[in-house]
Amino acid sequence: MTEPFGKRRLKAVKEPYDAEAFVTRIKSLLEQRNETGRGAALKASLDHQTIYRVFTGQRPSMVTCILLANHFEVNPNEFLELASWPTLKVFEIETKSAEHLPPEAVDVALDIAKIPDSGTRKQVAEAIRILLKQYILD
């Protein structure tokens, strides 16, 4: 049986927080979108200094992680994990079984999964879909 969420959250509060990974990810997303921290925070319906506080090492709340993930169009569990919070089942992505796919499709999916940056991964997946649409229409 898994530990109740409340207990996992309390443990996370007591654990030390290392902001480096979260800050690096936010900076990367801001650069990709050519956006300021203030602008991103406001568009995410947060206080205009939220990202500044994250950059200074303050742990963002779970709600802040979710709102920022929504703004940056990434899975909220990624931000929750980077901020040392427990992940939420509601954001877990259900994956289809690879056993029903042709080996070539599995190989492509595994190659895409190796791309560390989720923004780049998303762009590659979209490019493949465009190629597939052109191939299927021809």
Coordinates of N, CA and C in Angstrom, one line a residue:
M1 N 0.8 -1.2 0.0 CA 0.0 0.0 0.0 C 0.9 1.2 0.0
T2 N 0.5 2.2 -0.8 CA 1.3 3.4 -0.9 C 1.0 4.3 0.3
E3 N 1.9 5.1 0.6 CA 1.8 6.1 1.7 C 0.8 7.2 1.4
P4 N -0.1 7.6 2.3 CA -1.1 8.6 2.0 C -0.4 9.9 1.5
F5 N -1.0 10.6 0.7 CA -0.5 11.9 0.1 C -0.1 12.9 1.2
G6 N -1.0 13.0 2.2 CA -0.7 14.0 3.3 C 0.6 13.7 4.0
K7 N 0.9 12.4 4.2 CA 2.2 12.1 4.9 C 3.4 12.4 4.0
R8 N 3.2 12.1 2.7 CA 4.3 12.3 1.8 C 4.6 13.8 1.7
R9 N 3.5 14.6 1.7 CA 3.6 16.1 1.6 C 4.3 16.6 2.8
L10 N 4.0 16.1 4.0 CA 4.6 16.6 5.3 C 6.1 16.2 5.3
K11 N 6.4 15.1 4.8 CA 7.8 14.7 4.7 C 8.6 15.6 3.8
A12 N 7.9 16.0 2.7 CA 8.6 16.9 1.7 C 8.8 18.3 2.3
V13 N 7.9 18.7 3.1 CA 8.1 20.0 3.8 C 9.3 20.0 4.7
K14 N 9.5 18.9 5.3 CA 10.7 18.8 6.3 C 12.0 18.6 5.6
E15 N 12.0 18.1 4.4 CA 13.2 17.8 3.6 C 13.8 19.1 3.1
P16 N 15.2 19.1 3.0 CA 15.8 20.3 2.5 C 15.5 20.5 1.0
Y17 N 15.4 21.7 0.5 CA 15.1 21.9 -0.9 C 16.3 22.5 -1.6
D18 N 16.6 21.9 -2.7 CA 17.7 22.3 -3.6 C 17.1 23.0 -4.8
A19 N 17.2 24.3 -5.0 CA 16.5 25.0 -6.0 C 17.1 24.9 -7.4
E20 N 18.4 24.4 -7.5 CA 19.1 24.5 -8.7 C 18.4 23.9 -9.9
A21 N 17.9 22.7 -9.8 CA 17.2 22.0 -10.9 C 16.0 22.7 -11.4
F22 N 15.2 23.2 -10.4 CA 13.9 23.9 -10.8 C 14.3 25.2 -11.4
V23 N 15.3 26.0 -10.9 CA 15.7 27.2 -11.5 C 16.2 27.1 -12.9
T24 N 17.0 26.0 -13.1 CA 17.5 25.8 -14.4 C 16.4 25.5 -15.4
R25 N 15.4 24.7 -15.0 CA 14.3 24.4 -15.9 C 13.5 25.6 -16.3
I26 N 13.2 26.4 -15.2 CA 12.4 27.6 -15.5 C 13.2 28.6 -16.4
K27 N 14.5 28.8 -16.2 CA 15.3 29.7 -17.0 C 15.3 29.1 -18.5
S28 N 15.4 27.8 -18.6 CA 15.3 27.2 -20.0 C 14.0 27.5 -20.7
L29 N 12.9 27.4 -20.0 CA 11.6 27.6 -20.6 C 11.4 29.1 -20.9
L30 N 11.9 30.0 -20.0 CA 11.8 31.4 -20.2 C 12.5 31.8 -21.5
E31 N 13.7 31.2 -21.6 CA 14.6 31.5 -22.8 C 13.9 31.0 -24.1
Q32 N 13.4 29.8 -24.0 CA 12.7 29.2 -25.2 C 11.6 30.1 -25.7
R33 N 10.8 30.6 -24.7 CA 9.7 31.4 -25.0 C 10.0 32.9 -25.2
N34 N 11.2 33.3 -24.9 CA 11.6 34.7 -25.0 C 10.7 35.5 -24.1
E35 N 10.6 35.1 -22.8 CA 9.7 35.6 -21.9 C 10.4 36.1 -20.6
T36 N 9.9 37.1 -19.9 CA 10.5 37.5 -18.6 C 9.9 36.7 -17.5
G37 N 10.6 36.6 -16.4 CA 10.0 35.9 -15.2 C 8.7 36.6 -14.8
R38 N 8.7 37.9 -14.8 CA 7.5 38.7 -14.3 C 6.4 38.4 -15.3
G39 N 6.6 38.4 -16.6 CA 5.6 38.2 -17.5 C 5.0 36.8 -17.4
A40 N 5.9 35.8 -17.3 CA 5.4 34.4 -17.1 C 4.6 34.3 -15.9
A41 N 5.0 34.9 -14.8 CA 4.3 34.7 -13.5 C 2.9 35.3 -13.7
L42 N 2.8 36.5 -14.3 CA 1.5 37.2 -14.4 C 0.6 36.4 -15.4
K43 N 1.2 35.8 -16.4 CA 0.4 35.0 -17.3 C -0.1 33.7 -16.7
A44 N 0.6 33.3 -15.7 CA 0.3 32.0 -15.0 C -0.7 32.4 -13.8
S45 N -1.1 33.6 -13.7 CA -2.0 34.1 -12.6 C -1.4 34.0 -11.3
L46 N -0.1 34.4 -11.2 CA 0.7 34.4 -10.0 C 1.2 35.8 -9.7
D47 N 1.6 36.0 -8.5 CA 2.2 37.3 -8.1 C 3.4 37.6 -9.1
H48 N 3.6 38.8 -9.4 CA 4.7 39.2 -10.4 C 6.1 38.9 -9.9
Q49 N 6.3 38.7 -8.6 CA 7.6 38.3 -8.1 C 7.8 36.9 -7.8
T50 N 6.9 36.0 -8.2 CA 7.0 34.6 -7.9 C 8.2 34.0 -8.5
I51 N 8.5 34.2 -9.7 CA 9.7 33.6 -10.3 C 11.0 34.1 -9.7
Y52 N 11.0 35.4 -9.4 CA 12.2 36.0 -8.7 C 12.4 35.2 -7.4
R53 N 11.4 35.0 -6.6 CA 11.5 34.2 -5.4 C 12.1 32.8 -5.6
V54 N 11.6 32.2 -6.7 CA 12.1 30.8 -7.1 C 13.6 31.0 -7.4
F55 N 14.0 32.0 -8.1 CA 15.4 32.2 -8.5 C 16.3 32.4 -7.3
T56 N 15.7 33.0 -6.2 CA 16.5 33.2 -5.0 C 16.5 32.0 -4.1
G57 N 15.9 30.9 -4.5 CA 16.0 29.7 -3.7 C 14.8 29.3 -2.9
Q58 N 13.8 30.1 -3.0 CA 12.5 29.8 -2.2 C 11.8 28.7 -2.9
R59 N 11.3 27.7 -2.1 CA 10.6 26.6 -2.8 C 9.2 27.1 -3.1
P60 N 8.8 26.9 -4.4 CA 7.4 27.3 -4.8 C 6.4 26.3 -4.2
S61 N 5.2 26.8 -3.9 CA 4.2 26.0 -3.4 C 3.7 25.0 -4.5
M62 N 3.0 24.0 -4.0 CA 2.5 23.0 -5.0 C 1.6 23.7 -6.0
V63 N 0.7 24.6 -5.6 CA -0.2 25.4 -6.5 C 0.6 26.2 -7.5
T64 N 1.7 26.8 -7.0 CA 2.6 27.6 -7.9 C 3.2 26.7 -9.0
C65 N 3.6 25.5 -8.6 CA 4.2 24.5 -9.6 C 3.2 24.2 -10.6
I66 N 2.0 23.9 -10.2 CA 0.9 23.5 -11.1 C 0.5 24.6 -12.1
L67 N 0.4 25.9 -11.5 CA 0.1 27.0 -12.4 C 1.2 27.3 -13.4
L68 N 2.4 27.2 -12.9 CA 3.6 27.5 -13.9 C 3.6 26.4 -14.9
A69 N 3.4 25.1 -14.5 CA 3.4 24.0 -15.5 C 2.3 24.2 -16.5
N70 N 1.2 24.7 -16.1 CA 0.1 25.0 -17.0 C 0.5 26.1 -18.0
H71 N 1.1 27.1 -17.5 CA 1.5 28.2 -18.4 C 2.5 27.7 -19.4
F72 N 3.5 27.0 -18.9 CA 4.6 26.5 -19.8 C 4.2 25.2 -20.6
E73 N 3.0 24.8 -20.4 CA 2.5 23.6 -21.1 C 3.4 22.4 -20.9
V74 N 3.7 22.1 -19.7 CA 4.5 20.9 -19.3 C 3.6 20.1 -18.3
N75 N 4.0 18.9 -18.0 CA 3.3 18.1 -17.0 C 3.6 18.6 -15.6
P76 N 2.6 19.0 -14.9 CA 2.8 19.5 -13.5 C 3.6 18.6 -12.6
N77 N 3.6 17.3 -12.8 CA 4.4 16.4 -12.0 C 5.9 16.7 -12.2
E78 N 6.3 17.2 -13.4 CA 7.7 17.5 -13.6 C 8.1 18.6 -12.7
F79 N 7.3 19.7 -12.6 CA 7.6 20.8 -11.7 C 7.5 20.4 -10.2
L80 N 6.5 19.6 -9.9 CA 6.4 19.2 -8.5 C 7.6 18.4 -8.1
E81 N 8.1 17.5 -8.9 CA 9.3 16.7 -8.6 C 10.5 17.6 -8.5
L82 N 10.7 18.6 -9.4 CA 11.8 19.5 -9.3 C 11.8 20.3 -8.1
A83 N 10.6 20.6 -7.6 CA 10.5 21.4 -6.4 C 10.5 20.6 -5.1
S84 N 10.8 19.3 -5.2 CA 10.8 18.3 -4.1 C 9.5 18.1 -3.5
W85 N 8.4 18.2 -4.2 CA 7.1 17.9 -3.7 C 6.7 16.5 -4.2
P86 N 5.8 15.8 -3.6 CA 5.3 14.5 -4.1 C 4.5 14.8 -5.4
T87 N 4.6 13.8 -6.3 CA 3.8 14.0 -7.5 C 2.3 13.6 -7.2
L88 N 1.5 14.0 -8.1 CA 0.0 13.7 -8.0 C -0.4 12.7 -9.1
K89 N -1.2 11.7 -8.7 CA -1.7 10.7 -9.6 C -2.5 11.3 -10.7
V90 N -3.2 12.3 -10.4 CA -4.1 12.9 -11.4 C -3.3 13.4 -12.7
F91 N -2.0 13.7 -12.5 CA -1.2 14.2 -13.6 C -0.4 13.1 -14.2
E92 N -0.5 11.9 -13.8 CA 0.3 10.8 -14.4 C -0.3 10.5 -15.7
I93 N 0.5 10.3 -16.7 CA 0.1 10.1 -18.1 C 0.0 8.6 -18.3
E94 N -1.1 8.2 -18.8 CA -1.3 6.7 -19.0 C -0.7 6.4 -20.4
T95 N 0.2 5.5 -20.4 CA 0.9 5.1 -21.6 C 0.3 3.9 -22.2
K96 N 0.4 3.8 -23.5 CA -0.2 2.6 -24.2 C 0.9 1.6 -24.2
S97 N 0.5 0.3 -24.2 CA 1.5 -0.8 -24.2 C 2.2 -0.9 -25.5
A98 N 3.5 -1.0 -25.4 CA 4.4 -1.1 -26.6 C 4.2 -2.5 -27.3
E99 N 3.7 -3.5 -26.6 CA 3.6 -4.8 -27.2 C 2.6 -4.8 -28.4
H100 N 1.7 -3.8 -28.5 CA 0.8 -3.8 -29.6 C 1.3 -2.9 -30.8
L101 N 2.5 -2.4 -30.6 CA 3.0 -1.5 -31.7 C 4.1 -2.2 -32.5
P102 N 4.3 -1.8 -33.7 CA 5.3 -2.3 -34.5 C 6.7 -1.9 -33.9
P103 N 7.7 -2.7 -34.1 CA 9.0 -2.4 -33.5 C 9.6 -1.1 -33.9
E104 N 9.3 -0.7 -35.2 CA 9.8 0.6 -35.7 C 9.2 1.8 -34.9
A105 N 7.9 1.7 -34.6 CA 7.3 2.7 -33.8 C 7.8 2.8 -32.4
V106 N 8.1 1.6 -31.8 CA 8.6 1.6 -30.4 C 10.0 2.2 -30.4
D107 N 10.8 1.9 -31.4 CA 12.2 2.5 -31.5 C 12.1 4.0 -31.6
V108 N 11.2 4.5 -32.4 CA 11.1 6.0 -32.6 C 10.7 6.6 -31.2
A109 N 9.7 6.0 -30.6 CA 9.2 6.5 -29.3 C 10.3 6.5 -28.2
L110 N 11.1 5.4 -28.2 CA 12.2 5.3 -27.2 C 13.2 6.4 -27.5
D111 N 13.5 6.6 -28.8 CA 14.5 7.7 -29.2 C 14.0 9.1 -28.7
I112 N 12.7 9.3 -28.9 CA 12.1 10.6 -28.5 C 12.2 10.7 -27.0
A113 N 11.9 9.7 -26.3 CA 11.9 9.7 -24.8 C 13.3 10.0 -24.3
K114 N 14.4 9.8 -25.0 CA 15.7 10.1 -24.6 C 16.1 11.6 -24.6
I115 N 15.2 12.4 -25.3 CA 15.5 13.8 -25.3 C 15.2 14.4 -24.0
P116 N 16.2 15.0 -23.3 CA 16.0 15.4 -21.9 C 15.0 16.7 -21.8
D117 N 15.0 17.6 -22.7 CA 14.2 18.8 -22.6 C 12.8 18.5 -23.2
S118 N 11.8 18.7 -22.3 CA 10.5 18.4 -22.7 C 10.0 19.3 -23.9
G119 N 10.5 20.5 -24.0 CA 10.1 21.4 -25.1 C 10.6 20.9 -26.4
T120 N 11.8 20.5 -26.4 CA 12.4 19.9 -27.6 C 11.7 18.6 -28.0
R121 N 11.4 17.8 -27.0 CA 10.7 16.5 -27.2 C 9.4 16.8 -27.8
K122 N 8.7 17.8 -27.4 CA 7.4 18.1 -27.9 C 7.5 18.6 -29.4
Q123 N 8.5 19.4 -29.7 CA 8.7 19.9 -31.0 C 9.0 18.7 -32.0
V124 N 9.9 17.8 -31.5 CA 10.2 16.6 -32.4 C 9.0 15.8 -32.6
A125 N 8.2 15.6 -31.6 CA 6.9 14.8 -31.8 C 6.0 15.5 -32.7
E126 N 5.9 16.8 -32.6 CA 5.0 17.5 -33.6 C 5.5 17.5 -35.0
A127 N 6.8 17.5 -35.2 CA 7.4 17.4 -36.5 C 7.2 16.0 -37.1
I128 N 7.2 15.0 -36.3 CA 7.0 13.6 -36.8 C 5.5 13.5 -37.2
R129 N 4.6 14.1 -36.4 CA 3.2 14.1 -36.7 C 2.9 14.8 -38.1
I130 N 3.6 15.9 -38.3 CA 3.4 16.6 -39.6 C 3.9 15.8 -40.7
L131 N 5.0 15.1 -40.6 CA 5.5 14.2 -41.6 C 4.5 13.1 -41.8
L132 N 4.0 12.5 -40.8 CA 3.0 11.4 -40.9 C 1.8 11.9 -41.7
K133 N 1.3 13.1 -41.3 CA 0.1 13.6 -42.0 C 0.3 13.8 -43.5
Q134 N 1.5 14.3 -43.9 CA 1.9 14.4 -45.3 C 2.0 13.1 -46.0
Y135 N 2.6 12.1 -45.3 CA 2.7 10.8 -45.8 C 1.4 10.1 -46.0
I136 N 0.5 10.2 -45.0 CA -0.8 9.5 -45.1 C -1.7 10.2 -46.2
L137 N -1.6 11.5 -46.4 CA -2.4 12.2 -47.4 C -1.9 11.9 -48.8
D138 N -0.7 11.6 -49.0 CA -0.1 11.4 -50.3 C -0.5 10.0 -50.8

